[in-house]
mmCIF file of C-alpha atoms and ligand atoms in Angstrom:
data_model
loop_
_atom_site.group_PDB
_atom_site.id
_atom_site.type_symbol
_atom_site.label_atom_id
_atom_site.label_comp_id
_atom_site.label_asym_id
_atom_site.label_seq_id
_atom_site.Cartn_x
_atom_site.Cartn_y
_atom_site.Cartn_z
ATOM 1 C CA UNK D 129 34.709 21.086 2.951
ATOM 2 C CA UNK D 130 37.958 23.116 1.897
ATOM 3 C CA UNK D 131 38.387 26.739 2.423
ATOM 4 C CA UNK D 132 41.289 29.159 1.946
ATOM 5 C CA UNK D 133 41.338 30.975 4.912
ATOM 6 C CA UNK D 134 45.155 30.970 5.470
ATOM 7 C CA UNK D 135 47.885 30.273 2.701
ATOM 8 C CA UNK D 136 49.002 27.464 4.798
ATOM 9 C CA UNK D 137 45.696 25.791 4.302
ATOM 10 C CA UNK D 138 47.574 24.607 1.131
ATOM 11 C CA UNK D 139 50.187 21.620 1.208
ATOM 12 C CA UNK D 140 53.249 22.927 -1.223
ATOM 13 C CA UNK D 141 51.884 20.202 -3.561
ATOM 14 C CA UNK D 142 48.482 21.933 -3.766
ATOM 15 C CA UNK D 143 50.309 25.572 -4.081
ATOM 16 C CA UNK D 144 52.387 24.316 -6.841
ATOM 17 C CA UNK D 145 49.404 22.580 -8.755
ATOM 18 C CA UNK D 146 47.393 25.979 -8.172
ATOM 19 C CA UNK D 147 50.143 28.092 -9.396
ATOM 20 C CA UNK D 148 50.803 25.941 -12.590
ATOM 21 C CA UNK D 149 46.989 25.901 -13.067
ATOM 22 C CA UNK D 150 46.935 29.666 -12.869
ATOM 23 C CA UNK D 151 49.835 29.993 -15.306
ATOM 24 C CA UNK D 152 48.117 27.528 -17.970
ATOM 25 C CA UNK D 153 44.808 30.110 -17.407
ATOM 26 C CA UNK D 154 47.111 32.927 -18.379
ATOM 27 C CA UNK D 155 48.342 31.132 -21.378
ATOM 28 C CA UNK D 156 45.353 29.793 -22.560
ATOM 29 C CA UNK D 157 42.607 31.505 -20.987
ATOM 30 C CA UNK D 158 39.914 30.477 -23.748
ATOM 31 C CA UNK D 159 40.146 26.795 -22.566
ATOM 32 C CA UNK D 160 38.702 27.466 -19.370
ATOM 33 C CA UNK D 161 35.439 29.676 -20.315
ATOM 34 C CA UNK D 162 33.024 27.026 -19.308
ATOM 35 C CA UNK D 163 34.897 25.493 -16.347
ATOM 36 C CA UNK D 164 32.558 27.252 -14.043
ATOM 37 C CA UNK D 165 29.135 27.197 -15.902
ATOM 38 C CA UNK D 166 25.955 27.420 -13.745
ATOM 39 C CA UNK D 167 27.869 28.065 -10.714
ATOM 40 C CA UNK D 168 27.777 31.319 -8.489
ATOM 41 C CA UNK D 169 30.181 33.083 -6.419
ATOM 42 C CA UNK D 170 29.083 35.491 -3.662
ATOM 43 C CA UNK D 171 31.802 38.503 -2.927
ATOM 44 C CA UNK D 172 30.948 39.711 0.397
ATOM 45 C CA UNK D 173 32.881 42.893 1.151
ATOM 46 C CA UNK D 174 32.459 44.124 4.531
ATOM 47 C CA UNK D 175 35.531 46.575 3.674
ATOM 48 C CA UNK D 176 36.802 48.504 0.617
ATOM 49 C CA UNK D 177 38.464 47.134 -2.273
ATOM 50 C CA UNK D 178 38.997 47.787 -6.029
ATOM 51 C CA UNK D 179 41.534 44.796 -7.213
ATOM 52 C CA UNK D 180 40.551 41.865 -5.198
ATOM 53 C CA UNK D 181 36.556 42.270 -5.547
ATOM 54 C CA UNK D 182 36.561 43.064 -9.055
ATOM 55 C CA UNK D 183 39.516 40.367 -9.772
ATOM 56 C CA UNK D 184 37.455 37.592 -8.300
ATOM 57 C CA UNK D 185 34.347 38.917 -10.240
ATOM 58 C CA UNK D 186 36.171 39.149 -13.414
ATOM 59 C CA UNK D 187 37.785 35.378 -12.694
ATOM 60 C CA UNK D 188 34.148 34.056 -12.176
ATOM 61 C CA UNK D 189 32.532 35.543 -15.218
ATOM 62 C CA UNK D 190 35.572 34.438 -17.045
ATOM 63 C CA UNK D 191 35.054 30.685 -16.024
ATOM 64 C CA UNK D 192 31.333 31.166 -17.421
ATOM 65 C CA UNK D 193 30.014 31.590 -13.889
ATOM 66 C CA UNK D 194 27.958 34.153 -12.445
ATOM 67 C CA UNK D 195 28.717 36.531 -9.375
ATOM 68 C CA UNK D 196 26.200 38.219 -6.561
ATOM 69 C CA UNK D 197 26.985 40.254 -3.475
ATOM 70 C CA UNK D 198 27.830 43.203 -1.918
ATOM 71 C CA UNK D 199 30.506 45.735 -1.624
ATOM 72 C CA UNK D 200 29.406 47.776 1.505
ATOM 73 C CA UNK D 201 28.086 45.958 4.551
ATOM 74 C CA UNK D 202 25.641 48.828 5.154
ATOM 75 C CA UNK D 203 23.574 47.190 2.680
ATOM 76 C CA UNK D 204 23.474 43.666 4.035
ATOM 77 C CA UNK D 205 21.693 42.901 7.257
ATOM 78 C CA UNK D 206 24.709 42.798 9.510
ATOM 79 C CA UNK D 207 23.319 46.637 10.064
ATOM 80 C CA UNK D 208 20.634 44.954 11.832
ATOM 81 C CA UNK D 209 22.920 43.183 14.094
ATOM 82 C CA UNK D 210 23.233 39.556 12.299
ATOM 83 C CA UNK D 211 26.352 37.624 12.719
ATOM 84 C CA UNK D 212 28.710 36.482 10.578
ATOM 85 C CA UNK D 213 28.172 33.099 10.984
ATOM 86 C CA UNK D 214 24.351 33.492 10.329
ATOM 87 C CA UNK D 215 25.150 35.972 7.099
ATOM 88 C CA UNK D 216 27.279 32.921 5.833
ATOM 89 C CA UNK D 217 24.615 30.215 6.472
ATOM 90 C CA UNK D 218 22.161 32.357 4.209
ATOM 91 C CA UNK D 219 24.598 33.293 1.373
ATOM 92 C CA UNK D 220 25.427 29.483 1.488
ATOM 93 C CA UNK D 221 22.031 28.383 0.568
ATOM 94 C CA UNK D 222 22.326 30.683 -2.607
ATOM 95 C CA UNK D 223 25.700 30.314 -4.021
ATOM 96 C CA UNK D 224 28.544 27.502 -4.478
ATOM 97 C CA UNK D 225 31.534 29.451 -3.361
ATOM 98 C CA UNK D 226 32.144 32.727 -1.141
ATOM 99 C CA UNK D 227 34.858 35.361 -1.372
ATOM 100 C CA UNK D 228 34.754 37.490 1.972
ATOM 101 C CA UNK D 229 36.794 40.462 3.138
ATOM 102 C CA UNK D 230 36.427 41.783 6.752
ATOM 103 C CA UNK D 231 38.196 44.799 8.756
ATOM 104 C CA UNK D 232 38.108 42.135 11.817
ATOM 105 C CA UNK D 233 40.737 39.400 12.260
ATOM 106 C CA UNK D 234 39.319 35.687 12.060
ATOM 107 C CA UNK D 235 35.780 36.961 10.339
ATOM 108 C CA UNK D 236 36.334 34.659 7.319
ATOM 109 C CA UNK D 237 37.561 31.565 9.429
ATOM 110 C CA UNK D 238 34.379 32.349 11.756
ATOM 111 C CA UNK D 239 32.258 32.413 8.751
ATOM 112 C CA UNK D 240 34.026 29.016 7.278
ATOM 113 C CA UNK D 241 32.735 27.164 10.756
ATOM 114 C CA UNK D 242 29.370 27.459 9.575
ATOM 115 C CA UNK D 243 29.458 27.622 5.618
ATOM 116 C CA UNK D 244 27.859 25.169 3.661
ATOM 117 C CA UNK D 245 29.989 26.163 0.813
ATOM 118 C CA UNK D 246 33.858 26.884 0.638
ATOM 119 C CA UNK D 247 34.992 30.325 1.947
ATOM 120 C CA UNK D 248 38.191 32.024 0.537
ATOM 121 C CA UNK D 249 39.398 34.964 2.805
ATOM 122 C CA UNK D 250 39.715 37.933 0.763
ATOM 123 C CA UNK D 251 41.514 40.026 3.716
ATOM 124 C CA UNK D 252 40.905 40.034 7.355
ATOM 125 C CA UNK D 253 41.938 43.130 9.072
ATOM 126 C CA UNK D 254 45.551 43.392 9.638
ATOM 127 C CA UNK D 255 45.798 39.504 9.509
ATOM 128 C CA UNK D 256 46.062 37.453 6.417
ATOM 129 C CA UNK D 257 45.503 37.766 2.819
ATOM 130 C CA UNK D 258 46.050 34.346 0.936
ATOM 131 C CA UNK D 259 44.954 35.366 -2.581
ATOM 132 C CA UNK D 260 46.992 38.196 -2.853
ATOM 133 C CA UNK D 261 49.935 35.773 -1.919
ATOM 134 C CA UNK D 262 48.940 33.529 -4.713
ATOM 135 C CA UNK D 263 48.893 36.548 -7.012
ATOM 136 C CA UNK D 264 52.493 37.754 -5.700
ATOM 137 C CA UNK D 265 54.178 34.208 -6.203
ATOM 138 C CA UNK D 266 52.493 33.684 -9.693
ATOM 139 C CA UNK D 267 54.073 37.013 -10.445
ATOM 140 C CA UNK D 268 57.669 36.257 -8.917
ATOM 141 C CA UNK D 269 57.537 32.698 -10.842
ATOM 142 C CA UNK D 270 56.227 34.341 -13.908
ATOM 143 C CA UNK D 271 58.859 37.269 -14.135
ATOM 144 C CA UNK D 272 62.159 35.237 -12.299
ATOM 145 C CA UNK D 273 61.099 31.770 -13.051
ATOM 146 C CA UNK D 274 61.571 30.565 -9.176
ATOM 147 C CA UNK D 275 61.122 31.533 -5.864
ATOM 148 C CA UNK D 276 63.750 29.401 -4.587
ATOM 149 C CA UNK D 277 67.038 31.123 -3.534
ATOM 150 C CA UNK D 278 65.918 34.677 -4.063
ATOM 151 C CA UNK D 279 66.252 37.698 -1.554
ATOM 152 C CA UNK D 280 62.794 39.347 -1.046
ATOM 153 C CA UNK D 281 62.714 42.608 0.589
ATOM 154 C CA UNK D 282 59.676 43.922 2.130
ATOM 155 C CA UNK D 283 58.923 47.228 2.880
ATOM 156 C CA UNK D 284 56.555 49.484 4.703
ATOM 157 C CA UNK D 285 53.945 48.798 6.815
ATOM 158 C CA UNK D 286 55.059 45.502 8.225
ATOM 159 C CA UNK D 287 52.776 45.593 11.085
ATOM 160 C CA UNK D 288 49.236 45.794 9.914
ATOM 161 C CA UNK D 289 50.227 44.596 6.233
ATOM 162 C CA UNK D 290 48.289 41.522 5.807
ATOM 163 C CA UNK D 291 49.772 40.895 2.381
ATOM 164 C CA UNK D 292 53.118 40.816 3.887
ATOM 165 C CA UNK D 293 52.142 38.307 6.819
ATOM 166 C CA UNK D 294 50.585 36.000 4.115
ATOM 167 C CA UNK D 295 53.480 36.029 1.795
ATOM 168 C CA UNK D 296 56.280 35.211 4.585
ATOM 169 C CA UNK D 297 54.009 32.550 5.619
ATOM 170 C CA UNK D 298 54.050 31.090 2.180
ATOM 171 C CA UNK D 299 57.944 31.655 1.733
ATOM 172 C CA UNK D 300 58.741 29.283 4.084
ATOM 173 C CA UNK D 301 57.707 26.456 1.513
ATOM 174 C CA UNK D 302 60.505 27.249 -0.377
ATOM 175 C CA UNK D 303 64.108 26.886 -0.446
ATOM 176 C CA UNK D 304 66.982 29.123 0.621
ATOM 177 C CA UNK D 305 64.763 32.425 0.516
ATOM 178 C CA UNK D 306 66.339 35.146 2.383
ATOM 179 C CA UNK D 307 63.983 37.964 3.819
ATOM 180 C CA UNK D 308 65.033 41.768 4.179
ATOM 181 C CA UNK D 309 62.179 43.713 6.298
ATOM 182 C CA UNK D 310 62.430 47.376 6.070
ATOM 183 C CA UNK D 311 60.168 49.397 7.909
ATOM 184 C CA UNK D 312 60.135 51.991 10.624
ATOM 185 C CA UNK D 313 60.287 50.784 14.100
ATOM 186 C CA UNK D 314 56.562 51.270 15.011
ATOM 187 C CA UNK D 315 55.758 49.143 12.073
ATOM 188 C CA UNK D 316 58.033 46.360 12.299
ATOM 189 C CA UNK D 317 56.882 42.800 11.667
ATOM 190 C CA UNK D 318 54.460 41.104 14.550
ATOM 191 C CA UNK D 319 56.410 39.162 17.070
ATOM 192 C CA UNK D 320 54.066 36.273 16.531
ATOM 193 C CA UNK D 321 54.920 36.109 13.021
ATOM 194 C CA UNK D 322 59.101 36.212 13.615
ATOM 195 C CA UNK D 323 58.281 33.320 15.992
ATOM 196 C CA UNK D 324 56.633 31.243 13.975
ATOM 197 C CA UNK D 325 56.744 31.892 9.964
ATOM 198 C CA UNK D 326 60.313 33.079 10.013
ATOM 199 C CA UNK D 327 61.627 30.553 12.473
ATOM 200 C CA UNK D 328 63.390 28.683 9.751
ATOM 201 C CA UNK D 329 63.928 31.395 7.102
ATOM 202 C CA UNK D 330 67.320 33.740 7.040
ATOM 203 C CA UNK D 331 65.875 37.209 7.567
ATOM 204 C CA UNK D 332 67.417 40.499 8.801
ATOM 205 C CA UNK D 333 65.910 44.043 9.280
ATOM 206 C CA UNK D 334 66.984 47.111 7.589
ATOM 207 C CA UNK D 335 66.381 51.080 8.647
ATOM 208 C CA UNK D 336 65.729 51.996 5.171
ATOM 209 C CA UNK D 337 65.535 51.032 1.410
ATOM 210 C CA UNK D 338 68.969 52.224 0.240
ATOM 211 C CA UNK D 339 70.311 49.911 2.757
ATOM 212 C CA UNK D 340 69.035 46.847 1.051
ATOM 213 C CA UNK D 341 68.513 48.119 -2.377
ATOM 214 C CA UNK D 342 71.411 46.066 -3.993
ATOM 215 C CA UNK D 343 70.694 42.959 -2.189
ATOM 216 C CA UNK D 344 67.206 42.332 -3.124
ATOM 217 C CA UNK D 345 65.880 40.290 -5.950
ATOM 218 C CA UNK D 346 62.459 41.262 -5.540
ATOM 219 C CA UNK D 347 61.397 44.496 -3.537
ATOM 220 C CA UNK D 348 57.721 44.280 -2.283
ATOM 221 C CA UNK D 349 56.605 47.729 -1.352
ATOM 222 C CA UNK D 350 53.669 48.493 0.655
ATOM 223 C CA UNK D 351 50.982 51.152 1.710
ATOM 224 C CA UNK D 352 51.077 52.400 5.481
ATOM 225 C CA UNK D 353 47.529 51.073 6.662
ATOM 226 C CA UNK D 354 45.989 54.078 7.550
ATOM 227 C CA UNK D 355 42.737 52.837 8.613
ATOM 228 C CA UNK D 356 44.362 50.271 10.960
ATOM 229 C CA UNK D 357 45.935 52.913 13.408
ATOM 230 C CA UNK D 358 43.699 53.591 16.559
ATOM 231 C CA UNK D 359 45.622 57.050 17.055
ATOM 232 C CA UNK D 360 45.604 59.158 13.938
ATOM 233 C CA UNK D 361 48.683 61.553 14.878
ATOM 234 C CA UNK D 362 50.684 58.229 14.916
ATOM 235 C CA UNK D 363 50.008 57.746 11.252
ATOM 236 C CA UNK D 364 50.763 61.267 10.498
ATOM 237 C CA UNK D 365 54.049 60.990 12.190
ATOM 238 C CA UNK D 366 54.667 58.389 9.561
ATOM 239 C CA UNK D 367 53.438 59.503 6.064
ATOM 240 C CA UNK D 368 56.121 60.059 3.452
ATOM 241 C CA UNK D 369 58.731 57.707 4.996
ATOM 242 C CA UNK D 370 60.070 54.864 3.232
ATOM 243 C CA UNK D 371 59.503 56.136 -0.929
ATOM 244 C CA UNK D 372 60.837 54.066 -3.754
ATOM 245 C CA UNK D 373 62.122 57.091 -6.287
ATOM 246 C CA UNK D 374 64.145 56.389 -9.299
ATOM 247 C CA UNK D 375 67.359 57.273 -7.707
ATOM 248 C CA UNK D 376 66.941 54.290 -5.396
ATOM 249 C CA UNK D 377 66.137 52.457 -8.409
ATOM 250 C CA UNK D 378 69.639 53.094 -9.814
ATOM 251 C CA UNK D 379 71.354 50.937 -6.954
ATOM 252 C CA UNK D 380 68.954 48.095 -7.478
ATOM 253 C CA UNK D 381 70.057 45.064 -9.374
ATOM 254 C CA UNK D 382 69.550 44.989 -13.070
ATOM 255 C CA UNK D 383 67.278 41.978 -12.915
ATOM 256 C CA UNK D 384 65.194 42.966 -9.602
ATOM 257 C CA UNK D 385 61.543 43.516 -9.748
ATOM 258 C CA UNK D 386 59.206 45.767 -7.829
ATOM 259 C CA UNK D 387 55.994 44.436 -6.549
ATOM 260 C CA UNK D 388 53.173 46.116 -4.838
ATOM 261 C CA UNK D 389 49.834 44.553 -3.822
ATOM 262 C CA UNK D 390 48.102 48.265 -4.645
ATOM 263 C CA UNK D 391 46.631 50.674 -3.928
ATOM 264 C CA UNK D 392 49.676 52.873 -3.795
ATOM 265 C CA UNK D 393 49.476 56.164 -1.729
ATOM 266 C CA UNK D 394 53.024 57.693 -2.280
ATOM 267 C CA UNK D 395 55.439 55.056 -1.274
ATOM 268 C CA UNK D 396 56.371 54.422 -4.992
ATOM 269 C CA UNK D 397 57.280 57.644 -6.787
ATOM 270 C CA UNK D 398 55.186 57.275 -10.299
ATOM 271 C CA UNK D 399 58.506 58.041 -12.171
ATOM 272 C CA UNK D 400 59.323 54.573 -11.057
ATOM 273 C CA UNK D 401 56.628 53.199 -13.370
ATOM 274 C CA UNK D 402 58.482 53.501 -16.430
ATOM 275 C CA UNK D 403 61.288 51.229 -15.029
ATOM 276 C CA UNK D 404 60.819 48.258 -16.772
ATOM 277 C CA UNK D 405 61.554 46.504 -13.310
ATOM 278 C CA UNK D 406 58.462 47.916 -11.823
ATOM 279 C CA UNK D 407 56.366 44.800 -12.206
ATOM 280 C CA UNK D 408 53.102 45.772 -9.953
ATOM 281 C CA UNK D 409 50.845 46.460 -12.788
ATOM 282 C CA UNK D 410 51.948 43.284 -14.411
ATOM 283 C CA UNK D 411 51.256 41.535 -11.201
ATOM 284 C CA UNK D 412 47.885 43.141 -10.470
ATOM 285 C CA UNK D 413 46.757 41.562 -13.782
ATOM 286 C CA UNK D 414 48.081 38.187 -12.475
ATOM 287 C CA UNK D 415 45.420 38.346 -9.622
ATOM 288 C CA UNK D 416 42.385 37.251 -11.965
ATOM 289 C CA UNK D 417 44.147 34.272 -13.262
ATOM 290 C CA UNK D 418 45.474 32.982 -10.182
ATOM 291 C CA UNK D 419 41.581 33.627 -8.605
ATOM 292 C CA UNK D 420 40.222 31.460 -11.661
ATOM 293 C CA UNK D 421 42.561 28.502 -10.469
ATOM 294 C CA UNK D 422 41.745 28.886 -7.108
ATOM 295 C CA UNK D 423 37.800 29.126 -7.709
ATOM 296 C CA UNK D 424 38.148 26.028 -10.276
ATOM 297 C CA UNK D 425 40.227 24.172 -7.762
ATOM 298 C CA UNK D 426 37.774 24.710 -4.592
ATOM 299 C CA UNK D 427 34.723 24.096 -6.859
ATOM 300 C CA UNK D 428 36.029 20.731 -8.151
ATOM 301 C CA UNK D 429 36.029 19.550 -4.288
ATOM 302 C CA UNK D 430 39.507 17.692 -5.138
ATOM 303 C CA UNK D 431 41.495 19.089 -2.225
ATOM 304 C CA UNK D 432 41.965 16.737 0.628
ATOM 305 C CA UNK D 433 40.421 17.561 4.071
ATOM 306 C CA UNK D 434 42.901 18.841 6.714
ATOM 307 C CA UNK D 435 43.548 17.165 9.954
ATOM 308 C CA UNK D 436 42.534 19.167 13.281
ATOM 309 C CA UNK D 437 45.145 20.688 15.501
ATOM 310 C CA UNK D 438 44.474 20.063 18.978
ATOM 311 C CA UNK D 439 42.088 22.928 20.538
ATOM 312 C CA UNK D 440 41.283 24.545 23.896
ATOM 313 C CA UNK D 441 38.225 25.974 24.709
ATOM 314 C CA UNK D 442 37.325 28.061 27.879
ATOM 315 C CA UNK D 443 40.884 28.263 29.051
ATOM 316 C CA UNK D 444 41.827 31.506 27.620
ATOM 317 C CA UNK D 445 40.364 34.651 26.673
ATOM 318 C CA UNK D 446 41.721 36.330 23.557
ATOM 319 C CA UNK D 447 42.490 40.125 24.194
ATOM 320 C CA UNK D 448 42.928 41.415 20.614
ATOM 321 C CA UNK D 449 40.643 44.238 20.067
ATOM 322 C CA UNK D 450 40.909 43.568 16.456
ATOM 323 C CA UNK D 451 39.787 39.834 16.548
ATOM 324 C CA UNK D 452 36.270 38.969 15.324
ATOM 325 C CA UNK D 453 35.747 36.915 18.502
ATOM 326 C CA UNK D 454 35.715 40.112 20.598
ATOM 327 C CA UNK D 455 33.019 41.540 17.983
ATOM 328 C CA UNK D 456 29.982 38.512 18.023
ATOM 329 C CA UNK D 457 27.970 37.738 20.628
ATOM 330 C CA UNK D 458 27.834 33.953 19.686
ATOM 331 C CA UNK D 459 31.718 33.472 19.293
ATOM 332 C CA UNK D 460 33.672 31.427 21.778
ATOM 333 C CA UNK D 461 37.316 31.915 22.450
ATOM 334 C CA UNK D 462 39.147 28.770 21.143
ATOM 335 C CA UNK D 463 42.965 28.371 21.036
ATOM 336 C CA UNK D 464 45.065 26.285 19.204
ATOM 337 C CA UNK D 465 48.605 24.815 19.255
ATOM 338 C CA UNK D 466 50.496 26.277 16.624
ATOM 339 C CA UNK D 467 54.002 25.443 15.304
ATOM 340 C CA UNK D 468 56.203 26.673 18.156
ATOM 341 C CA UNK D 469 54.340 24.774 20.811
ATOM 342 C CA UNK D 470 52.195 28.094 21.945
ATOM 343 C CA UNK D 471 48.457 28.403 22.216
ATOM 344 C CA UNK D 472 47.277 30.926 20.216
ATOM 345 C CA UNK D 473 43.652 32.188 19.351
ATOM 346 C CA UNK D 474 42.230 29.917 16.409
ATOM 347 C CA UNK D 475 40.948 33.068 14.673
ATOM 348 C CA UNK D 476 43.626 36.029 14.873
ATOM 349 C CA UNK D 477 46.679 33.913 15.981
ATOM 350 C CA UNK D 478 47.415 36.158 19.115
ATOM 351 C CA UNK D 479 48.627 34.549 22.573
ATOM 352 C CA UNK D 480 46.291 34.800 25.471
ATOM 353 C CA UNK D 481 46.897 37.981 27.632
ATOM 354 C CA UNK D 482 48.101 40.030 24.853
ATOM 355 C CA UNK D 483 46.581 43.293 24.437
ATOM 356 C CA UNK D 484 46.604 44.532 20.690
HETATM 357 C C1 LIG G 658 45.916 45.020 -0.450
HETATM 358 C C2 LIG G 658 44.975 44.832 0.934
HETATM 359 O O1 LIG G 658 43.560 45.178 0.896
HETATM 360 O O2 LIG G 658 45.373 44.398 1.845
HETATM 361 N N1 LIG G 658 45.336 45.206 -1.259
HETATM 362 C C3 LIG G 658 45.181 44.381 -2.212
HETATM 363 O O3 LIG G 658 44.323 43.646 -1.754
HETATM 364 N N2 LIG G 658 45.134 44.227 -3.424
HETATM 365 C C4 LIG G 658 46.926 46.357 0.198
HETATM 366 C C5 LIG G 658 46.662 47.538 0.801
HETATM 367 O O4 LIG G 658 45.288 47.805 1.110
HETATM 368 O O5 LIG G 658 47.285 48.114 1.191
#
C-alpha cells in the first residue's frame, strides 16, 4: 500500500512523473474525465481548509469519481473518543482513497498504519503538507521552466509553516538551488530541518524581505500561523511584520515570481496582486491539476513499495506536545534513524527528550 505522508515518500523519478502528469492534465483535462470512474475519495478534515479540501474534491469529480467526508471533526465519532486508527479503518471500508488534514503532527501517518486504502497527508499541524509542495513545484516549473539553479526565498512563519517544511524537503531533489530564509528570529526554521533537509543545500538567513529581494527568483510568502501559538501575546507582537508591498516589488528581479500557499492575511499587500509577477492565484489553480495526477497515480497502484527504515520502540518517549503519539490512547512511541544518523519520532520527526 502506498501513501503520501511526506514529500520524500516519492522518489525523484516518481515526483517528476507526477508533475509531468499534472502538466498534461492542465493542458488536456478532457482526456482524464473518466480516469477515476466509480472510485470514491474521502476527505477527512479535522482542521479548517478552503483550497486544499475543495481542490481535492474538484480533482476527484473532474476525474469522474465521487467524494464523501467531513470538514469538521465535530460531526464525526472522534467527539465520542474514537482513535484516528479506528476512524480510518472505518472510512477505508467505504472508499478507495483518503485525504486527511489534522492539527496534530503525525496523525496521517498514524492513520496510514491501519488504513486498507492509500492515505494522503493534506497537512498535519506545523509538520508537513506534501500536496501543497506538489502545487508549488508545478507552478515553479510552469512559470520558470525549471527548478534547478533557482534562488528561492521563503518568508514569514518558517517555524510552524508546514508548506515551507515540505517544500524545503523537496528542493533537496534539485540541483544548485539556493534558499534564502527570511523570518523573525522567533519564527526561524526548526533546527531538525536545518540538520536534515538543508544539509546539502546552500542557504542563508535574512532579517527582512528587503535584504533578499534582489537575489530571489521565487519569493515564497507565508502566513503567520496564529493557531499554533500556545501564547497569544507572542502572536500579537509579530503580526504586521514581513509584509510584501509594491515598493519592495520594485527591488525584485523582472522575472521573479511571488508564491503564497494562501490564505493571505496581511503579509502581501493587495496592491501587489496587479503585478504580473504575483503568481499566487495561478498557483492556487494548479493545486487541482496536480491533485488529479496524485489521485490517479495512487489509485493505479503503480508506485513501488518503499523499504522500511530501522525502528526502535520503547527506548524513547516523544515529548512534542503537538505530536499525535501524545494524544491517542493506542499510540506507541516509535523512533526511526533519519538521514543524519539520529533517532527521531516516526510521527513528528522530533528528537527524544526535546520538549516543543
Ligand atoms: C496552508 C496550510 O493549510 O498549511 N494553506 C493551504 O493548504 N493552501 C497555509 C496556511 O494555512 O497558512
